[in-house]
Coordinates of C-alpha atoms in Angstrom, one line a residue:
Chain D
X1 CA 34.8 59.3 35.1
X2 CA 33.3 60.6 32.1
X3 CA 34.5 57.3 29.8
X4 CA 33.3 54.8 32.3
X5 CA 29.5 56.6 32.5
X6 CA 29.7 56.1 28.7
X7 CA 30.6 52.4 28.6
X8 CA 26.7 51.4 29.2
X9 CA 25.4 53.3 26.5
X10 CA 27.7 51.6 24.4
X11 CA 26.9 48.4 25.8
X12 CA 23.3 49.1 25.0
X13 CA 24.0 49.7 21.6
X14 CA 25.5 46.6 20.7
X15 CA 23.1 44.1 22.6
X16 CA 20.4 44.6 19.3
X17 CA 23.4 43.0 17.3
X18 CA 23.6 39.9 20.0
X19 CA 19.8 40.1 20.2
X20 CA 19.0 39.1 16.7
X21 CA 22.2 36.6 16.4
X22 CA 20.8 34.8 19.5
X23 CA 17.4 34.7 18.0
X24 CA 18.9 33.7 14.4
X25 CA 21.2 31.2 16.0
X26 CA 18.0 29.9 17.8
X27 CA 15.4 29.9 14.8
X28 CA 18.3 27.4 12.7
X29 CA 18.7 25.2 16.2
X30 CA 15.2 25.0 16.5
X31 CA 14.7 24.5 12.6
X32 CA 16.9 22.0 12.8
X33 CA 15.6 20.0 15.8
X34 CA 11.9 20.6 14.1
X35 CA 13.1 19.3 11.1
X36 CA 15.0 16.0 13.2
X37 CA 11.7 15.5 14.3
X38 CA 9.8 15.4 11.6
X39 CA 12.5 13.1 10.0
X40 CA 11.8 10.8 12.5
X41 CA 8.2 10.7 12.5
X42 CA 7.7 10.8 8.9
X43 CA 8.3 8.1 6.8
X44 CA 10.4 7.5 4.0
X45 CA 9.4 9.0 0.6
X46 CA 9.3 5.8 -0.9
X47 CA 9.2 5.1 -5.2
X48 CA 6.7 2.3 -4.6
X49 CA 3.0 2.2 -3.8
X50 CA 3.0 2.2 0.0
X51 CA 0.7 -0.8 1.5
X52 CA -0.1 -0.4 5.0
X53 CA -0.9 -4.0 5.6
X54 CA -1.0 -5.2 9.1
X55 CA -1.1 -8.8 9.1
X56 CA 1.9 -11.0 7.3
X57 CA 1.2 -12.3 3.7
X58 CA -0.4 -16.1 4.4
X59 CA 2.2 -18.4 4.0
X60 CA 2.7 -21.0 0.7
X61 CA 4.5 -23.7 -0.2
X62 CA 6.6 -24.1 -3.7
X63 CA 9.1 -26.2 -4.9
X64 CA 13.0 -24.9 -5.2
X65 CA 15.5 -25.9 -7.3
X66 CA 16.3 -29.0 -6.3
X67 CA 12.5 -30.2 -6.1
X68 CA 12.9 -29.3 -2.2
X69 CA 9.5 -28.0 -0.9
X70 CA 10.0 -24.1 0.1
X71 CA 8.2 -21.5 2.1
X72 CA 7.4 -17.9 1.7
X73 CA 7.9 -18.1 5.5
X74 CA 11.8 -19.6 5.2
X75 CA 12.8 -16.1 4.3
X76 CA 11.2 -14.2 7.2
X77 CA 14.2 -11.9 8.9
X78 CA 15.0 -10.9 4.9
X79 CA 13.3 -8.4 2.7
X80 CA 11.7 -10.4 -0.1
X81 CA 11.0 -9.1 -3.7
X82 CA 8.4 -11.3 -5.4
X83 CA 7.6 -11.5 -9.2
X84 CA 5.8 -13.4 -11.2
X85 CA 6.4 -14.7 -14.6
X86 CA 7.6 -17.1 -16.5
X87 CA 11.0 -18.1 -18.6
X88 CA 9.3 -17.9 -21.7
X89 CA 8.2 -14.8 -21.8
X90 CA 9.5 -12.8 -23.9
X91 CA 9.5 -9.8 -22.9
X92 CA 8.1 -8.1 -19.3
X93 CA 9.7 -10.6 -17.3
X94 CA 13.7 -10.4 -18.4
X95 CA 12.9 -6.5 -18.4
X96 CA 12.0 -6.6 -15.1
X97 CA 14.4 -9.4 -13.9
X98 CA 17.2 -6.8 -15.1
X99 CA 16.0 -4.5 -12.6
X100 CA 15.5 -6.8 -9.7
X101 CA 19.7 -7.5 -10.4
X102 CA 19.9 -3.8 -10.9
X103 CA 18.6 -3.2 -7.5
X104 CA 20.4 -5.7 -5.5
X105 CA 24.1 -4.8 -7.0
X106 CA 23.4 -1.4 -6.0
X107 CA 22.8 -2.1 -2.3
X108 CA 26.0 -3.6 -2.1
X109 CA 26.9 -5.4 1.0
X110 CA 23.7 -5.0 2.4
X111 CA 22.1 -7.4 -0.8
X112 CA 22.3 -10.3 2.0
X113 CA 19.3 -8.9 3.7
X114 CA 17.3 -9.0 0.3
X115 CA 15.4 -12.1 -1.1
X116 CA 14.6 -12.2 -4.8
X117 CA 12.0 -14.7 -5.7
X118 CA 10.5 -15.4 -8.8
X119 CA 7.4 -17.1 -9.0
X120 CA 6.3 -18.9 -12.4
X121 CA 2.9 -18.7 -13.4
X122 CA 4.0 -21.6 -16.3
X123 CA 4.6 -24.8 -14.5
X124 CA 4.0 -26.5 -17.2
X125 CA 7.3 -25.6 -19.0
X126 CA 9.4 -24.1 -15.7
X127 CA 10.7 -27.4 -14.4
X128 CA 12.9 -26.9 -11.4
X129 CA 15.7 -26.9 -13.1
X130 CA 14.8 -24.7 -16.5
X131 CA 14.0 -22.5 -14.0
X132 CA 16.9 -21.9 -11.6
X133 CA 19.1 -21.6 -14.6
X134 CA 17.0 -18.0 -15.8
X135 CA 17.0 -16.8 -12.5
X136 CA 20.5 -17.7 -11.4
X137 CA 21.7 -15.8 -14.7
X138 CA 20.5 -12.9 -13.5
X139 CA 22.3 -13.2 -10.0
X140 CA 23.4 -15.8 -8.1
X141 CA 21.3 -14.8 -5.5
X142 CA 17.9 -15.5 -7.0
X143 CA 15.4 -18.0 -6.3
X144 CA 12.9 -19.5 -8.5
X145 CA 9.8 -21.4 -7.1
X146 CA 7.5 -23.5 -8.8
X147 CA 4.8 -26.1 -8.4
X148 CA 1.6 -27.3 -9.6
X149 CA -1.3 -25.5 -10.2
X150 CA -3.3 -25.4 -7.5
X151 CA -0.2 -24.4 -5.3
X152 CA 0.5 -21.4 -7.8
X153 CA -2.7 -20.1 -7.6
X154 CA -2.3 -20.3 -3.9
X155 CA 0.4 -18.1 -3.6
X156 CA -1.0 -15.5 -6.6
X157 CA -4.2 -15.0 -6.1
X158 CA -4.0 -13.8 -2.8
X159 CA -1.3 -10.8 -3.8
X160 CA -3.6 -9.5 -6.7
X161 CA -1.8 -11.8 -9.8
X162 CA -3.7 -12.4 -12.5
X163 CA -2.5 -14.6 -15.6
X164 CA -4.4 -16.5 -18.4
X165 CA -2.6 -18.8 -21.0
X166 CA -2.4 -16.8 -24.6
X167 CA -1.7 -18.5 -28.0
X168 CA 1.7 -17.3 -29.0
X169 CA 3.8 -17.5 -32.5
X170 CA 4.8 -21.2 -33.6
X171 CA 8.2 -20.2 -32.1
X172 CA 6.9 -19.1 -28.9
X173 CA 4.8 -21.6 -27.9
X174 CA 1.6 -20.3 -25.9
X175 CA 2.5 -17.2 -24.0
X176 CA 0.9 -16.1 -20.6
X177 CA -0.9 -13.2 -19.9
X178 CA 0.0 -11.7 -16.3
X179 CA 0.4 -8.9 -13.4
X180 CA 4.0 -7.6 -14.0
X181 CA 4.2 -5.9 -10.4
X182 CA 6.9 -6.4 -8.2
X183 CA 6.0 -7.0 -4.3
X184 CA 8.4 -5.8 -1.1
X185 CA 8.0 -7.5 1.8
X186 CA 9.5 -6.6 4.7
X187 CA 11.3 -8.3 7.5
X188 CA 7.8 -9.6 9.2
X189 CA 6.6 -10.9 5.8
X190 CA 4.4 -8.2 5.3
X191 CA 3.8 -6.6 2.4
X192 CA 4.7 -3.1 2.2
X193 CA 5.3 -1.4 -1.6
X194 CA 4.2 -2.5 -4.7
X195 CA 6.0 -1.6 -8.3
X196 CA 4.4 -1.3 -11.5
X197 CA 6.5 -2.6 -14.7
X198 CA 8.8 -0.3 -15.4
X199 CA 10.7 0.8 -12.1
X200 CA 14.2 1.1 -12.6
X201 CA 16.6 -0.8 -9.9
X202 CA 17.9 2.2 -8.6
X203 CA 14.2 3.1 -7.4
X204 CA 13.2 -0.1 -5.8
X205 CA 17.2 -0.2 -4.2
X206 CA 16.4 3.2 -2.5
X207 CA 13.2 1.9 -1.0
X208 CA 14.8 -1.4 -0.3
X209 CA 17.3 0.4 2.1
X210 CA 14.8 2.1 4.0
X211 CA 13.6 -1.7 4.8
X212 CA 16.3 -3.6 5.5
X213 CA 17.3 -0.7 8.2
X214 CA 14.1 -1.5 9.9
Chain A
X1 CA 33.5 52.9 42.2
X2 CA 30.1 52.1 42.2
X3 CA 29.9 52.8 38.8
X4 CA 32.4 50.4 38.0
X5 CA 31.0 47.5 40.0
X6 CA 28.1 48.2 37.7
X7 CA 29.7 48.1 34.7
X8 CA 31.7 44.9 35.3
X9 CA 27.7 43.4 36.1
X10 CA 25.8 44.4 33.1
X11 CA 28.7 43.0 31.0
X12 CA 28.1 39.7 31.9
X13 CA 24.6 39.7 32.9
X14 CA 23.1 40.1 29.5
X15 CA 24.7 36.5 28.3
X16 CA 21.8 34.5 30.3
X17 CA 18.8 35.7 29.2
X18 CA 20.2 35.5 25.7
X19 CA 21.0 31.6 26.3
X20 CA 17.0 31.6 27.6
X21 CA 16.4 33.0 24.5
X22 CA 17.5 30.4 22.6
X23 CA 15.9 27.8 24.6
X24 CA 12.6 30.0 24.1
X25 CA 12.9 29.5 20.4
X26 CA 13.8 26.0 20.2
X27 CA 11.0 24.8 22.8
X28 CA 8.7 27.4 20.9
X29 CA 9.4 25.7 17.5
X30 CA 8.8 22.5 18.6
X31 CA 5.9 23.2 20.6
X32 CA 4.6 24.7 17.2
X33 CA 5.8 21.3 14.9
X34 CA 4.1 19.1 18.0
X35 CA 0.5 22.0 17.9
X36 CA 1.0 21.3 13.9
X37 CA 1.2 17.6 14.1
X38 CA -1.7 17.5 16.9
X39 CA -3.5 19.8 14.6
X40 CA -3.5 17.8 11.7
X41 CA -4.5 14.3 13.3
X42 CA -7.1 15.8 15.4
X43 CA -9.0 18.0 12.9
X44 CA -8.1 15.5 10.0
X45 CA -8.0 18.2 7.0
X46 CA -7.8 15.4 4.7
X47 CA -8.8 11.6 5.5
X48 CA -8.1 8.9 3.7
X49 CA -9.0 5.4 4.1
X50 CA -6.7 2.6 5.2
X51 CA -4.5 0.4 2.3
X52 CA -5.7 -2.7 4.2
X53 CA -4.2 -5.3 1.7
X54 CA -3.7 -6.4 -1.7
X55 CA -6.9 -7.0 -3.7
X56 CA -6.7 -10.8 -5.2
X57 CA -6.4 -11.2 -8.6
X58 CA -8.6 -13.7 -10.5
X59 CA -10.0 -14.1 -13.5
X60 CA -13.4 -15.8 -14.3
X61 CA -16.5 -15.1 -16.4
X62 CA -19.5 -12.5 -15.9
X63 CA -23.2 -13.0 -16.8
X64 CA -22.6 -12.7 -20.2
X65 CA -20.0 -15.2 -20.7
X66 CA -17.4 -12.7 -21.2
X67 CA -14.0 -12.6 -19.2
X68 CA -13.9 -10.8 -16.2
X69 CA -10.6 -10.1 -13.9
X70 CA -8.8 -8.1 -11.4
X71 CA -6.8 -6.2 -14.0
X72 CA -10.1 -5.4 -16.0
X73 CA -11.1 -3.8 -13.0
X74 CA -8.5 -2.1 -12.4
X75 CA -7.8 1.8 -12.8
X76 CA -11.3 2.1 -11.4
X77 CA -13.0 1.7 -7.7
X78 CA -14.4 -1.4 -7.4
X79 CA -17.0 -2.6 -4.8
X80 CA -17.3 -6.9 -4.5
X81 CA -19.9 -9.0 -2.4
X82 CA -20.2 -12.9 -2.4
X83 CA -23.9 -14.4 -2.7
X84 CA -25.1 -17.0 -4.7
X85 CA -28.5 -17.2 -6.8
X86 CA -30.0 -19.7 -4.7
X87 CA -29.8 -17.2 -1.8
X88 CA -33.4 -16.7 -0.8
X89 CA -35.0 -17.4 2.7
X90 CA -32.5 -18.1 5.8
X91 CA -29.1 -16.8 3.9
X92 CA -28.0 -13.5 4.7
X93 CA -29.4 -10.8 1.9
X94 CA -26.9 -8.9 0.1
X95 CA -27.5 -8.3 -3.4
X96 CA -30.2 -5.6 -2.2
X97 CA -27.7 -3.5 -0.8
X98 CA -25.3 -3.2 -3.9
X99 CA -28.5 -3.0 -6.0
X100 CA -29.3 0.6 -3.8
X101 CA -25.8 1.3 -4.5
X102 CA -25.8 0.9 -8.2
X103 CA -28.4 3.5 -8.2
X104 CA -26.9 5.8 -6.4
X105 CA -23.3 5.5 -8.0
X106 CA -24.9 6.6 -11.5
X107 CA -25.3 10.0 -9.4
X108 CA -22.1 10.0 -8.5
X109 CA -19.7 12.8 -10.0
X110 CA -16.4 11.1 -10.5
X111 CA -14.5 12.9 -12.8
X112 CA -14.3 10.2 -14.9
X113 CA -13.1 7.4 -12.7
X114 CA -15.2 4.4 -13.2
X115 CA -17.0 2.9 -9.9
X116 CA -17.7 -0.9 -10.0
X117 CA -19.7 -3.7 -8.6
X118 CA -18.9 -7.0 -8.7
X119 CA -20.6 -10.2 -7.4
X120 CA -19.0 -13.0 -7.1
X121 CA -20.6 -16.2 -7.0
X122 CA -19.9 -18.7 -3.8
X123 CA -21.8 -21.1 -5.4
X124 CA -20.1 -21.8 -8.5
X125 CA -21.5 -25.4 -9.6
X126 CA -24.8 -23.8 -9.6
X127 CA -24.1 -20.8 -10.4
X128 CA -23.6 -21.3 -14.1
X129 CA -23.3 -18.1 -16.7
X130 CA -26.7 -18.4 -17.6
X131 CA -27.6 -18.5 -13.5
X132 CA -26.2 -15.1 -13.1
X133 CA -28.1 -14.0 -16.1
X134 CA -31.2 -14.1 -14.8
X135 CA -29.9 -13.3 -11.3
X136 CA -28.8 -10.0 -13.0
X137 CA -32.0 -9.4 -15.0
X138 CA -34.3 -10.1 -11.6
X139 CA -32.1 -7.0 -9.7
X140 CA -31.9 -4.6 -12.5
X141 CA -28.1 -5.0 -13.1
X142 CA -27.0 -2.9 -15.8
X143 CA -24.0 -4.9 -17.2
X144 CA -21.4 -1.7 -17.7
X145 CA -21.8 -1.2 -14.0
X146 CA -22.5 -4.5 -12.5
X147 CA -21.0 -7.4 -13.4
X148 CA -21.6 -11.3 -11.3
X149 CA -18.8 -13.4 -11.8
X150 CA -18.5 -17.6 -11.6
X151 CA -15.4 -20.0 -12.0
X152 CA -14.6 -23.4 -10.6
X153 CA -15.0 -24.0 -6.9
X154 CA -10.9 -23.4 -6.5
X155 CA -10.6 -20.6 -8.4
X156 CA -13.1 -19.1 -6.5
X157 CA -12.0 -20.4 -3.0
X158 CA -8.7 -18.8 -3.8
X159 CA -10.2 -15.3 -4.4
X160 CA -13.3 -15.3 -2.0
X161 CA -11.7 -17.2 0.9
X162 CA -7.6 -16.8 0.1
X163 CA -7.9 -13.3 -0.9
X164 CA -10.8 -11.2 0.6
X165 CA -10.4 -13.6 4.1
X166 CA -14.4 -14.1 3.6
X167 CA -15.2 -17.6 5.4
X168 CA -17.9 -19.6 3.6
X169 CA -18.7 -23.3 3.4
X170 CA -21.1 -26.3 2.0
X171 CA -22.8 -28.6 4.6
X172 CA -25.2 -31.0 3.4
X173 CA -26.0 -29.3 0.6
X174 CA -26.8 -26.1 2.3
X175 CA -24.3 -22.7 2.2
X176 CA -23.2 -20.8 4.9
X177 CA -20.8 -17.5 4.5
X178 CA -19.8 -14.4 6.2
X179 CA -21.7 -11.7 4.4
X180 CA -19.0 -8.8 3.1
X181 CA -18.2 -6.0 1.5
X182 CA -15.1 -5.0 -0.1
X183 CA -14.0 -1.7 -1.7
X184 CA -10.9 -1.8 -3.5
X185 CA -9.1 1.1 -5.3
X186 CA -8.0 1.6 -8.7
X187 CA -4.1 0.2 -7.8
X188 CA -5.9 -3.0 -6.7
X189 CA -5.3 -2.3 -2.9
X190 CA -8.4 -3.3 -0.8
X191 CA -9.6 0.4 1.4
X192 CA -12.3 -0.9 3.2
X193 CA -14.1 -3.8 4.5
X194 CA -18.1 -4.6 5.6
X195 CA -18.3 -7.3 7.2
X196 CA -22.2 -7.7 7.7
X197 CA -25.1 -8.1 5.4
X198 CA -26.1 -4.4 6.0
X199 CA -23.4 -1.9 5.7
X200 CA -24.6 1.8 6.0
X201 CA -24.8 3.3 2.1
X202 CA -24.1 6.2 2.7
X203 CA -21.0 5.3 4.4
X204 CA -20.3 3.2 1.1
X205 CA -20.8 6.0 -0.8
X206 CA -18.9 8.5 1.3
X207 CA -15.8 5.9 1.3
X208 CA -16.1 6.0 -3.0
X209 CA -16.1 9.6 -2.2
X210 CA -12.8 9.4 -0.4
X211 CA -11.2 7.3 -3.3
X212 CA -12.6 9.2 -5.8
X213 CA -11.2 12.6 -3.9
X214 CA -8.0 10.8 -3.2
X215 CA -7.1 10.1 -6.9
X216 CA -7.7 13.0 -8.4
X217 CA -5.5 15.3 -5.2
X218 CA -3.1 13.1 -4.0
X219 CA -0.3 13.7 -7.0
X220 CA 2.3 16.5 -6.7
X221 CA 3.0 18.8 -3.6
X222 CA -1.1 17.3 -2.5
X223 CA 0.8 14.0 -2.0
X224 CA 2.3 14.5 1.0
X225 CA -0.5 15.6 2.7
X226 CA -1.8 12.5 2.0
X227 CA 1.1 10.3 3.3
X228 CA 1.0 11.9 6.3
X229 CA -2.9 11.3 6.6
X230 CA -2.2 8.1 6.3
X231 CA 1.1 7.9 8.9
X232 CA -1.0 9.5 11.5
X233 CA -4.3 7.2 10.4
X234 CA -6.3 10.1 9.6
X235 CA -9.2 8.0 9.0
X236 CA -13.0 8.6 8.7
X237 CA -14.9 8.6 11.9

């Protein structure tokens, strides 16, 4: 009789134990559904600048490769990267071409949901063709548009690109002045993160898959 | 007996209000996360404006011939309005407004970060360098702080009308526009719009003080306060 009266006390003493592993066990499940929810409401912690524009970039018209007119609109559905530059230039625009190609090799089979375009500010001396042949050494994958004046302006002056002609070596030829940012666009065809020269691929490819999963 | 019966119930009987326990915490937590969240978008301790857009780029010529363009302005907070010299009776009056604000952004403590005005000329054929000289002189426009710009007809079309979305037009020789406002930031992303010929000042000035405040906090841990004032649109009132 005496060792069953005892068996409460000892039952007493061991519920402080359970106590604090029940609240322990329920401060990390909690944690961990806080921090699920927070996950989900917060967004991404993205490399670029973060645009919270509402309304789709306005559409323009350009002409591909093969002299076929083409819309910023054709690529709606896709993520689109836009640059501007030029094949001349000697400098900004294959650095940052390079890390266009860096990005899209690194996202893999999910690269089909990303549109490179480059735009070039030099009509003049980017023919069509002169012009598919840079980008297309860079990947496959890229598109270069072009058109006359009045049509490039169009679709740069609206996103913030500036460029002027500059007189270049004898070599060179005149060189061109311009805004070396890189644009993302998501899915709608709005624009959503902006790179200054000198993001590396891997950056923009982490953003880019944050995108392409919306 | 008795005391057995007992036993054999307090054994088990401690396991519920343990599980409860559990369930205590986890609906405590996240009714803390949710009075945090709640918290933060209703007493707003930081407010930011909204990144409406991409400022346009452009590049044209100021009152004193010289060059003047997006990426000049850029790295500083800018404030644009579209008028032309020949604005005088029945046309809406703007240039008055960003004179007042000249003045009182030469108050302004900015640590540093240049604020800018810029007019831009809807009237371009008219409006030739030497126009926006003397349109300069006759409002007191001190040239380091505000600058008029002109350009051909398309250039400016393309940055008035393509890239601030500000309607104007030439009938019969007389000009008609939407009078506007536009505050950009120092990345070139347009913060705020005024869409009428006579915004508030002080809630001009209190939205340079927001840019001016959001540059100089939003780097390092600071930042993500400041992304999430913008997820949950902590704007000003």
């Amino acid at each position: 009789m005496t060792t069953i009266s005892e068996q409460p006390e000892v039952q007493q003493k061991k519920r402080p134990f359970r106590t604090i592993l029940f609240i322990l066990v329920g401060l990390a499940v909690g944690l961990a559904l806080g921090w699920l929810l927070l996950t989900w409401l917060m967004p991404p912690s993205y490399h670029g600048q973060v645009i919270n524009a509402q309304t789709p970039v306005t559409n323009f018209t350009l002409t591909g490769s093969g002299g076929e007119p083409v819309d910023l609109i054709d690529f709606r559905g896709k993520v689109v990267l836009l640059y501007y530059g030029y094949t001349f230039c000697p400098d900004v625009c294959p650095a940052t071409m390079v890390e266009l190609r860096t990005a899209v090799q690194e996202l893999g089979s999910k690269a089909k949901d990303v549109q490179v375009l480059m735009i070039s500010l030099d009509p003049e001396r980017d023919t069509p063709e002169v012009l598919e042949k840079y980008v297309t050494h860079f990947d496959p994958s890229f598109i270069g548009l072009t058109g006359i004046e009045e049509e490039i302006i169009a679709a740069s002056a609206p996103l913030g690109i500036f460029y002027e002609r500059e007189k270049g070596s004898a070599a060179s030829g005149y060189l061109i002045n311009h805004t070396a940012t890189v644009m993302a666009l998501d899915k709608r065809g709005q624009l959503r993160l902006l790179y200054p020269f000198g993001t590396t691929g891997e950056d923009i490819a982490a953003d880019l898959r944050h995108l392409i999963r919306e | 007996m008795k005391s057995l019966i007992t036993t054999a119930s307090e054994r088990k009987r401690p396991f519920f209000p343990q599980i409860a326990l559990v369930w205590r915490i986890i609906f405590g937590t996240l009714f803390v996360i949710t009075l945090l969240l709640g918290g933060f978008t209703t007493l707003k301790p930081v407010v930011v404006l909204p990144r409406i857009t991409l400022a346009p780029g452009f590049n044209l010529v100021d009152q004193t011939g010289a060059q003047i363009s997006n990426e000049q302005v850029r790295g500083g907070i800018a404030l644009y309005n579209f008028t032309y010299s020949g604005c005088i009776d029945d046309c809406p009056q703007t240039t008055p407004l960003m004179a007042e604000v000249q003045a009182r952004v030469a108050q302004l403590e900015t640590g540093g970060i240049p604020v800018k005005l810029v007019t831009i000329s809807i009237d371009p054929e008219h409006d030739t360098v030497e126009q926006l000289a003397a349109y300069a002189d006759a409002h007191n426009a001190d040239p380091d702080i505000w600058r008029f710009a002109t350009g051909s007809p398309m250039q400016i079309k393309s940055v008035i009308g393509g890239g601030f979305s500000t309607y104007y037009t030439e009938k019969e020789g007389k000009i008609k526009f939407d009078p506007a406002f536009m505050l950009v930031d120092g990345n070139g992303i347009l913060r705020a719009e005024y869409r009428t010929a006579v915004p508030d000042t002080a809630i001009i000035l209190r939205d340079i003080n927001l840019l001016v405040e959001e540059a100089h906090n939003s780097t390092g841990p600071q930042k993500l306060a400041y992304e999430a004032a913008h997820l949950f649109l902590c704007y000003p009132d």
